Amino acid sequence: MTQIKQKRLVIRSLILLVLLGAVGYTLYSNLTKASQGEIHVGQTAPDFVLKDMNGKTHQLSHYRGKGVFLNFWGTWCDPCKREMPYMNDLYEEYHKKGVEILAVHVKDTRYLVENFIKQYGLQFPVMIDKDGDVQNEYGIDPLPESLLIGPDGRVKKIIIGNQNLKEKDFRSLFDSIKP
């Protein structure tokens, strides 16, 4: 009987430690998330520099005077997979009208991103935020998340999560940030 009680005590102690660890991690996550950036409509979009898949450097502030559709996405994200073709189909037309699409992939391997680009035939710049610095600065969570940035560099609209956007929705969004 004493051995059985000791085993129960050990098992209960382990369960208690795991639960305390989970609570501690949750508290830590919530406290550090508060220190991430949080972007609001009307605010100037924070500047960043990332390289696209072709090695070209993109700095957000270099796009002043143009509208920017800044899209944070992931290869595993189903809404992203549905939205990308619409964005790609409209890219050339709106690029000529002064609207840039910048897609920032969040923390995935170059190989997976390259395969995604090939699969969907993406024409617009795709960058990888491998360390998550830009994602943290913008406070991005969940994916997808897009920011419409006007020619003045200010955030005009933020679209969070799965909105089931269609081509007509993207047209309206792109028109709203045309210079």
mmCIF file of the C-alpha atoms, coordinates in Angstrom:
data_MODEL
# 
_entry.id   MODEL 
# 
loop_
_atom_site.group_PDB 
_atom_site.id 
_atom_site.type_symbol 
_atom_site.label_atom_id 
_atom_site.label_alt_id 
_atom_site.label_comp_id 
_atom_site.label_asym_id 
_atom_site.label_entity_id 
_atom_site.label_seq_id 
_atom_site.pdbx_PDB_ins_code 
_atom_site.Cartn_x 
_atom_site.Cartn_y 
_atom_site.Cartn_z 
_atom_site.occupancy 
_atom_site.B_iso_or_equiv 
_atom_site.pdbx_formal_charge 
_atom_site.auth_seq_id 
_atom_site.auth_comp_id 
_atom_site.auth_asym_id 
_atom_site.auth_atom_id 
_atom_site.pdbx_PDB_model_num 
ATOM 1   C CA . MET A 1 1   ? 0.000   0.000  0.000   1.00 0.00 ? 1   MET A CA 1 
ATOM 2   C CA . THR A 1 2   ? 2.744   2.468  0.788   1.00 0.00 ? 2   THR A CA 1 
ATOM 3   C CA . GLN A 1 3   ? 4.356   1.980  -2.634  1.00 0.00 ? 3   GLN A CA 1 
ATOM 4   C CA . ILE A 1 4   ? 1.050   2.651  -4.378  1.00 0.00 ? 4   ILE A CA 1 
ATOM 5   C CA . LYS A 1 5   ? 0.587   5.866  -2.371  1.00 0.00 ? 5   LYS A CA 1 
ATOM 6   C CA . GLN A 1 6   ? 4.118   6.975  -3.251  1.00 0.00 ? 6   GLN A CA 1 
ATOM 7   C CA . LYS A 1 7   ? 3.501   6.347  -6.965  1.00 0.00 ? 7   LYS A CA 1 
ATOM 8   C CA . ARG A 1 8   ? 0.270   8.339  -6.774  1.00 0.00 ? 8   ARG A CA 1 
ATOM 9   C CA . LEU A 1 9   ? 2.100   11.177 -5.044  1.00 0.00 ? 9   LEU A CA 1 
ATOM 10  C CA . VAL A 1 10  ? 4.794   11.220 -7.722  1.00 0.00 ? 10  VAL A CA 1 
ATOM 11  C CA . ILE A 1 11  ? 2.238   11.150 -10.551 1.00 0.00 ? 11  ILE A CA 1 
ATOM 12  C CA . ARG A 1 12  ? 0.147   13.881 -8.938  1.00 0.00 ? 12  ARG A CA 1 
ATOM 13  C CA . SER A 1 13  ? 3.273   15.981 -8.386  1.00 0.00 ? 13  SER A CA 1 
ATOM 14  C CA . LEU A 1 14  ? 4.269   15.588 -12.050 1.00 0.00 ? 14  LEU A CA 1 
ATOM 15  C CA . ILE A 1 15  ? 0.793   16.564 -13.205 1.00 0.00 ? 15  ILE A CA 1 
ATOM 16  C CA . LEU A 1 16  ? 0.890   19.596 -10.926 1.00 0.00 ? 16  LEU A CA 1 
ATOM 17  C CA . LEU A 1 17  ? 4.292   20.623 -12.324 1.00 0.00 ? 17  LEU A CA 1 
ATOM 18  C CA . VAL A 1 18  ? 3.043   20.311 -15.913 1.00 0.00 ? 18  VAL A CA 1 
ATOM 19  C CA . LEU A 1 19  ? -0.035  22.391 -15.111 1.00 0.00 ? 19  LEU A CA 1 
ATOM 20  C CA . LEU A 1 20  ? 2.051   25.059 -13.364 1.00 0.00 ? 20  LEU A CA 1 
ATOM 21  C CA . GLY A 1 21  ? 4.394   25.115 -16.374 1.00 0.00 ? 21  GLY A CA 1 
ATOM 22  C CA . ALA A 1 22  ? 1.446   25.595 -18.735 1.00 0.00 ? 22  ALA A CA 1 
ATOM 23  C CA . VAL A 1 23  ? 0.028   28.418 -16.628 1.00 0.00 ? 23  VAL A CA 1 
ATOM 24  C CA . GLY A 1 24  ? 3.470   30.054 -16.427 1.00 0.00 ? 24  GLY A CA 1 
ATOM 25  C CA . TYR A 1 25  ? 3.937   29.810 -20.196 1.00 0.00 ? 25  TYR A CA 1 
ATOM 26  C CA . THR A 1 26  ? 0.478   31.282 -20.834 1.00 0.00 ? 26  THR A CA 1 
ATOM 27  C CA . LEU A 1 27  ? 1.195   34.220 -18.539 1.00 0.00 ? 27  LEU A CA 1 
ATOM 28  C CA . TYR A 1 28  ? 4.593   34.786 -20.145 1.00 0.00 ? 28  TYR A CA 1 
ATOM 29  C CA . SER A 1 29  ? 3.094   34.646 -23.661 1.00 0.00 ? 29  SER A CA 1 
ATOM 30  C CA . ASN A 1 30  ? 0.385   37.141 -22.792 1.00 0.00 ? 30  ASN A CA 1 
ATOM 31  C CA . LEU A 1 31  ? 2.802   39.534 -21.123 1.00 0.00 ? 31  LEU A CA 1 
ATOM 32  C CA . THR A 1 32  ? 5.303   39.461 -23.983 1.00 0.00 ? 32  THR A CA 1 
ATOM 33  C CA . LYS A 1 33  ? 2.550   39.778 -26.587 1.00 0.00 ? 33  LYS A CA 1 
ATOM 34  C CA . ALA A 1 34  ? 1.583   43.070 -24.973 1.00 0.00 ? 34  ALA A CA 1 
ATOM 35  C CA . SER A 1 35  ? 5.095   44.311 -25.711 1.00 0.00 ? 35  SER A CA 1 
ATOM 36  C CA . GLN A 1 36  ? 4.694   43.605 -29.430 1.00 0.00 ? 36  GLN A CA 1 
ATOM 37  C CA . GLY A 1 37  ? 3.777   46.399 -31.744 1.00 0.00 ? 37  GLY A CA 1 
ATOM 38  C CA . GLU A 1 38  ? 0.176   47.211 -32.327 1.00 0.00 ? 38  GLU A CA 1 
ATOM 39  C CA . ILE A 1 39  ? -0.731  49.112 -35.462 1.00 0.00 ? 39  ILE A CA 1 
ATOM 40  C CA . HIS A 1 40  ? -3.830  51.282 -35.719 1.00 0.00 ? 40  HIS A CA 1 
ATOM 41  C CA . VAL A 1 41  ? -5.641  52.907 -38.616 1.00 0.00 ? 41  VAL A CA 1 
ATOM 42  C CA . GLY A 1 42  ? -4.304  56.423 -39.168 1.00 0.00 ? 42  GLY A CA 1 
ATOM 43  C CA . GLN A 1 43  ? -0.860  55.579 -37.826 1.00 0.00 ? 43  GLN A CA 1 
ATOM 44  C CA . THR A 1 44  ? 2.239   55.768 -40.032 1.00 0.00 ? 44  THR A CA 1 
ATOM 45  C CA . ALA A 1 45  ? 3.204   52.220 -40.955 1.00 0.00 ? 45  ALA A CA 1 
ATOM 46  C CA . PRO A 1 46  ? 6.527   51.232 -39.345 1.00 0.00 ? 46  PRO A CA 1 
ATOM 47  C CA . ASP A 1 47  ? 9.374   51.083 -41.818 1.00 0.00 ? 47  ASP A CA 1 
ATOM 48  C CA . PHE A 1 48  ? 11.142  47.800 -42.468 1.00 0.00 ? 48  PHE A CA 1 
ATOM 49  C CA . VAL A 1 49  ? 13.658  46.312 -44.869 1.00 0.00 ? 49  VAL A CA 1 
ATOM 50  C CA . LEU A 1 50  ? 13.313  42.761 -46.230 1.00 0.00 ? 50  LEU A CA 1 
ATOM 51  C CA . LYS A 1 51  ? 14.697  40.955 -49.252 1.00 0.00 ? 51  LYS A CA 1 
ATOM 52  C CA . ASP A 1 52  ? 12.371  39.269 -51.701 1.00 0.00 ? 52  ASP A CA 1 
ATOM 53  C CA . MET A 1 53  ? 12.871  35.787 -53.115 1.00 0.00 ? 53  MET A CA 1 
ATOM 54  C CA . ASN A 1 54  ? 14.953  37.227 -55.979 1.00 0.00 ? 54  ASN A CA 1 
ATOM 55  C CA . GLY A 1 55  ? 17.343  38.984 -53.590 1.00 0.00 ? 55  GLY A CA 1 
ATOM 56  C CA . LYS A 1 56  ? 15.946  42.485 -54.175 1.00 0.00 ? 56  LYS A CA 1 
ATOM 57  C CA . THR A 1 57  ? 15.734  44.692 -51.087 1.00 0.00 ? 57  THR A CA 1 
ATOM 58  C CA . HIS A 1 58  ? 12.387  46.292 -50.282 1.00 0.00 ? 58  HIS A CA 1 
ATOM 59  C CA . GLN A 1 59  ? 12.075  49.138 -47.792 1.00 0.00 ? 59  GLN A CA 1 
ATOM 60  C CA . LEU A 1 60  ? 8.533   50.213 -47.038 1.00 0.00 ? 60  LEU A CA 1 
ATOM 61  C CA . SER A 1 61  ? 9.415   53.912 -46.899 1.00 0.00 ? 61  SER A CA 1 
ATOM 62  C CA . HIS A 1 62  ? 10.647  53.735 -50.521 1.00 0.00 ? 62  HIS A CA 1 
ATOM 63  C CA . TYR A 1 63  ? 7.031   53.184 -51.586 1.00 0.00 ? 63  TYR A CA 1 
ATOM 64  C CA . ARG A 1 64  ? 5.828   56.584 -50.314 1.00 0.00 ? 64  ARG A CA 1 
ATOM 65  C CA . GLY A 1 65  ? 3.655   58.165 -52.964 1.00 0.00 ? 65  GLY A CA 1 
ATOM 66  C CA . LYS A 1 66  ? 2.176   54.771 -53.875 1.00 0.00 ? 66  LYS A CA 1 
ATOM 67  C CA . GLY A 1 67  ? -0.532  52.727 -52.269 1.00 0.00 ? 67  GLY A CA 1 
ATOM 68  C CA . VAL A 1 68  ? 0.756   49.572 -50.592 1.00 0.00 ? 68  VAL A CA 1 
ATOM 69  C CA . PHE A 1 69  ? -1.179  46.399 -49.901 1.00 0.00 ? 69  PHE A CA 1 
ATOM 70  C CA . LEU A 1 70  ? 0.993   44.785 -47.216 1.00 0.00 ? 70  LEU A CA 1 
ATOM 71  C CA . ASN A 1 71  ? -0.003  41.146 -46.802 1.00 0.00 ? 71  ASN A CA 1 
ATOM 72  C CA . PHE A 1 72  ? 1.278   38.837 -44.050 1.00 0.00 ? 72  PHE A CA 1 
ATOM 73  C CA . TRP A 1 73  ? 0.726   35.187 -44.941 1.00 0.00 ? 73  TRP A CA 1 
ATOM 74  C CA . GLY A 1 74  ? 1.915   31.587 -44.621 1.00 0.00 ? 74  GLY A CA 1 
ATOM 75  C CA . THR A 1 75  ? 2.109   28.611 -46.983 1.00 0.00 ? 75  THR A CA 1 
ATOM 76  C CA . TRP A 1 76  ? 0.017   26.559 -44.535 1.00 0.00 ? 76  TRP A CA 1 
ATOM 77  C CA . CYS A 1 77  ? -2.748  29.180 -44.346 1.00 0.00 ? 77  CYS A CA 1 
ATOM 78  C CA . ASP A 1 78  ? -5.883  28.122 -46.255 1.00 0.00 ? 78  ASP A CA 1 
ATOM 79  C CA . PRO A 1 79  ? -7.364  31.645 -46.541 1.00 0.00 ? 79  PRO A CA 1 
ATOM 80  C CA . CYS A 1 80  ? -3.974  32.782 -47.906 1.00 0.00 ? 80  CYS A CA 1 
ATOM 81  C CA . LYS A 1 81  ? -4.160  30.084 -50.574 1.00 0.00 ? 81  LYS A CA 1 
ATOM 82  C CA . ARG A 1 82  ? -7.609  31.332 -51.609 1.00 0.00 ? 82  ARG A CA 1 
ATOM 83  C CA . GLU A 1 83  ? -6.630  35.032 -51.673 1.00 0.00 ? 83  GLU A CA 1 
ATOM 84  C CA . MET A 1 84  ? -3.281  34.843 -53.477 1.00 0.00 ? 84  MET A CA 1 
ATOM 85  C CA . PRO A 1 85  ? -4.718  34.114 -56.953 1.00 0.00 ? 85  PRO A CA 1 
ATOM 86  C CA . TYR A 1 86  ? -6.962  37.214 -56.775 1.00 0.00 ? 86  TYR A CA 1 
ATOM 87  C CA . MET A 1 87  ? -4.052  39.377 -55.682 1.00 0.00 ? 87  MET A CA 1 
ATOM 88  C CA . ASN A 1 88  ? -1.877  37.954 -58.447 1.00 0.00 ? 88  ASN A CA 1 
ATOM 89  C CA . ASP A 1 89  ? -4.542  38.438 -61.126 1.00 0.00 ? 89  ASP A CA 1 
ATOM 90  C CA . LEU A 1 90  ? -4.882  42.132 -60.225 1.00 0.00 ? 90  LEU A CA 1 
ATOM 91  C CA . TYR A 1 91  ? -1.208  42.858 -59.592 1.00 0.00 ? 91  TYR A CA 1 
ATOM 92  C CA . GLU A 1 92  ? -0.163  44.040 -63.051 1.00 0.00 ? 92  GLU A CA 1 
ATOM 93  C CA . GLU A 1 93  ? -3.257  46.237 -63.526 1.00 0.00 ? 93  GLU A CA 1 
ATOM 94  C CA . TYR A 1 94  ? -2.929  47.973 -60.149 1.00 0.00 ? 94  TYR A CA 1 
ATOM 95  C CA . HIS A 1 95  ? 0.868   48.111 -60.263 1.00 0.00 ? 95  HIS A CA 1 
ATOM 96  C CA . LYS A 1 96  ? 0.434   50.375 -63.316 1.00 0.00 ? 96  LYS A CA 1 
ATOM 97  C CA . LYS A 1 97  ? -1.994  52.510 -61.275 1.00 0.00 ? 97  LYS A CA 1 
ATOM 98  C CA . GLY A 1 98  ? 0.517   53.017 -58.453 1.00 0.00 ? 98  GLY A CA 1 
ATOM 99  C CA . VAL A 1 99  ? -0.528  50.238 -56.051 1.00 0.00 ? 99  VAL A CA 1 
ATOM 100 C CA . GLU A 1 100 ? 2.136   47.830 -54.821 1.00 0.00 ? 100 GLU A CA 1 
ATOM 101 C CA . ILE A 1 101 ? 1.514   44.425 -53.309 1.00 0.00 ? 101 ILE A CA 1 
ATOM 102 C CA . LEU A 1 102 ? 4.136   43.350 -50.802 1.00 0.00 ? 102 LEU A CA 1 
ATOM 103 C CA . ALA A 1 103 ? 3.688   39.851 -49.396 1.00 0.00 ? 103 ALA A CA 1 
ATOM 104 C CA . VAL A 1 104 ? 5.563   39.043 -46.208 1.00 0.00 ? 104 VAL A CA 1 
ATOM 105 C CA . HIS A 1 105 ? 5.775   35.359 -45.451 1.00 0.00 ? 105 HIS A CA 1 
ATOM 106 C CA . VAL A 1 106 ? 5.985   34.558 -41.783 1.00 0.00 ? 106 VAL A CA 1 
ATOM 107 C CA . LYS A 1 107 ? 8.680   32.133 -40.615 1.00 0.00 ? 107 LYS A CA 1 
ATOM 108 C CA . ASP A 1 108 ? 8.840   29.357 -43.192 1.00 0.00 ? 108 ASP A CA 1 
ATOM 109 C CA . THR A 1 109 ? 11.595  27.814 -45.248 1.00 0.00 ? 109 THR A CA 1 
ATOM 110 C CA . ARG A 1 110 ? 12.690  29.289 -48.542 1.00 0.00 ? 110 ARG A CA 1 
ATOM 111 C CA . TYR A 1 111 ? 11.971  25.956 -50.258 1.00 0.00 ? 111 TYR A CA 1 
ATOM 112 C CA . LEU A 1 112 ? 8.293   25.928 -49.224 1.00 0.00 ? 112 LEU A CA 1 
ATOM 113 C CA . VAL A 1 113 ? 7.822   29.569 -50.203 1.00 0.00 ? 113 VAL A CA 1 
ATOM 114 C CA . GLU A 1 114 ? 9.472   29.029 -53.622 1.00 0.00 ? 114 GLU A CA 1 
ATOM 115 C CA . ASN A 1 115 ? 7.175   26.054 -54.278 1.00 0.00 ? 115 ASN A CA 1 
ATOM 116 C CA . PHE A 1 116 ? 4.145   28.141 -53.297 1.00 0.00 ? 116 PHE A CA 1 
ATOM 117 C CA . ILE A 1 117 ? 5.228   30.963 -55.616 1.00 0.00 ? 117 ILE A CA 1 
ATOM 118 C CA . LYS A 1 118 ? 5.667   28.522 -58.505 1.00 0.00 ? 118 LYS A CA 1 
ATOM 119 C CA . GLN A 1 119 ? 2.371   26.757 -57.797 1.00 0.00 ? 119 GLN A CA 1 
ATOM 120 C CA . TYR A 1 120 ? 0.403   30.020 -57.841 1.00 0.00 ? 120 TYR A CA 1 
ATOM 121 C CA . GLY A 1 121 ? 2.573   31.841 -60.405 1.00 0.00 ? 121 GLY A CA 1 
ATOM 122 C CA . LEU A 1 122 ? 2.960   34.866 -58.128 1.00 0.00 ? 122 LEU A CA 1 
ATOM 123 C CA . GLN A 1 123 ? 4.309   37.996 -59.828 1.00 0.00 ? 123 GLN A CA 1 
ATOM 124 C CA . PHE A 1 124 ? 4.443   40.432 -56.907 1.00 0.00 ? 124 PHE A CA 1 
ATOM 125 C CA . PRO A 1 125 ? 7.341   40.684 -54.420 1.00 0.00 ? 125 PRO A CA 1 
ATOM 126 C CA . VAL A 1 126 ? 7.350   37.934 -51.785 1.00 0.00 ? 126 VAL A CA 1 
ATOM 127 C CA . MET A 1 127 ? 9.626   38.317 -48.779 1.00 0.00 ? 127 MET A CA 1 
ATOM 128 C CA . ILE A 1 128 ? 10.356  36.032 -45.845 1.00 0.00 ? 128 ILE A CA 1 
ATOM 129 C CA . ASP A 1 129 ? 10.354  37.424 -42.320 1.00 0.00 ? 129 ASP A CA 1 
ATOM 130 C CA . LYS A 1 130 ? 12.323  34.436 -41.021 1.00 0.00 ? 130 LYS A CA 1 
ATOM 131 C CA . ASP A 1 131 ? 13.017  35.871 -37.564 1.00 0.00 ? 131 ASP A CA 1 
ATOM 132 C CA . GLY A 1 132 ? 9.512   37.292 -37.181 1.00 0.00 ? 132 GLY A CA 1 
ATOM 133 C CA . ASP A 1 133 ? 10.817  40.810 -36.488 1.00 0.00 ? 133 ASP A CA 1 
ATOM 134 C CA . VAL A 1 134 ? 8.414   42.571 -38.864 1.00 0.00 ? 134 VAL A CA 1 
ATOM 135 C CA . GLN A 1 135 ? 5.541   40.359 -37.730 1.00 0.00 ? 135 GLN A CA 1 
ATOM 136 C CA . ASN A 1 136 ? 6.238   41.313 -34.105 1.00 0.00 ? 136 ASN A CA 1 
ATOM 137 C CA . GLU A 1 137 ? 6.647   45.002 -34.903 1.00 0.00 ? 137 GLU A CA 1 
ATOM 138 C CA . TYR A 1 138 ? 3.250   44.993 -36.599 1.00 0.00 ? 138 TYR A CA 1 
ATOM 139 C CA . GLY A 1 139 ? 1.653   42.714 -33.959 1.00 0.00 ? 139 GLY A CA 1 
ATOM 140 C CA . ILE A 1 140 ? 0.457   40.259 -36.617 1.00 0.00 ? 140 ILE A CA 1 
ATOM 141 C CA . ASP A 1 141 ? -1.632  37.345 -35.344 1.00 0.00 ? 141 ASP A CA 1 
ATOM 142 C CA . PRO A 1 142 ? -3.548  35.481 -36.806 1.00 0.00 ? 142 PRO A CA 1 
ATOM 143 C CA . LEU A 1 143 ? -2.788  35.014 -40.499 1.00 0.00 ? 143 LEU A CA 1 
ATOM 144 C CA . PRO A 1 144 ? -3.659  36.277 -42.980 1.00 0.00 ? 144 PRO A CA 1 
ATOM 145 C CA . GLU A 1 145 ? -3.492  39.918 -42.072 1.00 0.00 ? 145 GLU A CA 1 
ATOM 146 C CA . SER A 1 146 ? -3.267  42.769 -44.544 1.00 0.00 ? 146 SER A CA 1 
ATOM 147 C CA . LEU A 1 147 ? -2.709  46.470 -44.140 1.00 0.00 ? 147 LEU A CA 1 
ATOM 148 C CA . LEU A 1 148 ? -3.764  49.030 -46.710 1.00 0.00 ? 148 LEU A CA 1 
ATOM 149 C CA . ILE A 1 149 ? -1.224  51.825 -46.635 1.00 0.00 ? 149 ILE A CA 1 
ATOM 150 C CA . GLY A 1 150 ? -1.991  55.063 -48.437 1.00 0.00 ? 150 GLY A CA 1 
ATOM 151 C CA . PRO A 1 151 ? 0.455   57.098 -50.525 1.00 0.00 ? 151 PRO A CA 1 
ATOM 152 C CA . ASP A 1 152 ? 1.158   59.196 -47.400 1.00 0.00 ? 152 ASP A CA 1 
ATOM 153 C CA . GLY A 1 153 ? 2.469   56.110 -45.549 1.00 0.00 ? 153 GLY A CA 1 
ATOM 154 C CA . ARG A 1 154 ? -0.474  55.943 -43.157 1.00 0.00 ? 154 ARG A CA 1 
ATOM 155 C CA . VAL A 1 155 ? -2.500  52.806 -42.486 1.00 0.00 ? 155 VAL A CA 1 
ATOM 156 C CA . LYS A 1 156 ? -5.938  53.217 -44.074 1.00 0.00 ? 156 LYS A CA 1 
ATOM 157 C CA . LYS A 1 157 ? -7.401  49.827 -43.178 1.00 0.00 ? 157 LYS A CA 1 
ATOM 158 C CA . ILE A 1 158 ? -6.450  46.563 -41.460 1.00 0.00 ? 158 ILE A CA 1 
ATOM 159 C CA . ILE A 1 159 ? -7.937  43.261 -42.553 1.00 0.00 ? 159 ILE A CA 1 
ATOM 160 C CA . ILE A 1 160 ? -7.488  40.494 -39.980 1.00 0.00 ? 160 ILE A CA 1 
ATOM 161 C CA . GLY A 1 161 ? -8.056  36.793 -40.539 1.00 0.00 ? 161 GLY A CA 1 
ATOM 162 C CA . ASN A 1 162 ? -10.218 34.944 -42.983 1.00 0.00 ? 162 ASN A CA 1 
ATOM 163 C CA . GLN A 1 163 ? -12.525 37.434 -44.687 1.00 0.00 ? 163 GLN A CA 1 
ATOM 164 C CA . ASN A 1 164 ? -13.271 35.292 -47.781 1.00 0.00 ? 164 ASN A CA 1 
ATOM 165 C CA . LEU A 1 165 ? -12.215 38.157 -50.028 1.00 0.00 ? 165 LEU A CA 1 
ATOM 166 C CA . LYS A 1 166 ? -13.031 37.834 -53.729 1.00 0.00 ? 166 LYS A CA 1 
ATOM 167 C CA . GLU A 1 167 ? -11.682 39.691 -56.767 1.00 0.00 ? 167 GLU A CA 1 
ATOM 168 C CA . LYS A 1 168 ? -14.258 42.498 -56.465 1.00 0.00 ? 168 LYS A CA 1 
ATOM 169 C CA . ASP A 1 169 ? -13.240 42.990 -52.815 1.00 0.00 ? 169 ASP A CA 1 
ATOM 170 C CA . PHE A 1 170 ? -9.579  43.296 -53.770 1.00 0.00 ? 170 PHE A CA 1 
ATOM 171 C CA . ARG A 1 171 ? -10.466 45.765 -56.533 1.00 0.00 ? 171 ARG A CA 1 
ATOM 172 C CA . SER A 1 172 ? -12.293 47.929 -54.024 1.00 0.00 ? 172 SER A CA 1 
ATOM 173 C CA . LEU A 1 173 ? -9.421  47.708 -51.530 1.00 0.00 ? 173 LEU A CA 1 
ATOM 174 C CA . PHE A 1 174 ? -6.779  48.538 -54.151 1.00 0.00 ? 174 PHE A CA 1 
ATOM 175 C CA . ASP A 1 175 ? -8.886  51.431 -55.474 1.00 0.00 ? 175 ASP A CA 1 
ATOM 176 C CA . SER A 1 176 ? -9.077  52.854 -51.947 1.00 0.00 ? 176 SER A CA 1 
ATOM 177 C CA . ILE A 1 177 ? -5.282  53.303 -51.778 1.00 0.00 ? 177 ILE A CA 1 
ATOM 178 C CA . LYS A 1 178 ? -4.591  54.374 -55.356 1.00 0.00 ? 178 LYS A CA 1 
ATOM 179 C CA . PRO A 1 179 ? -2.536  57.565 -55.501 1.00 0.00 ? 179 PRO A CA 1 
# 
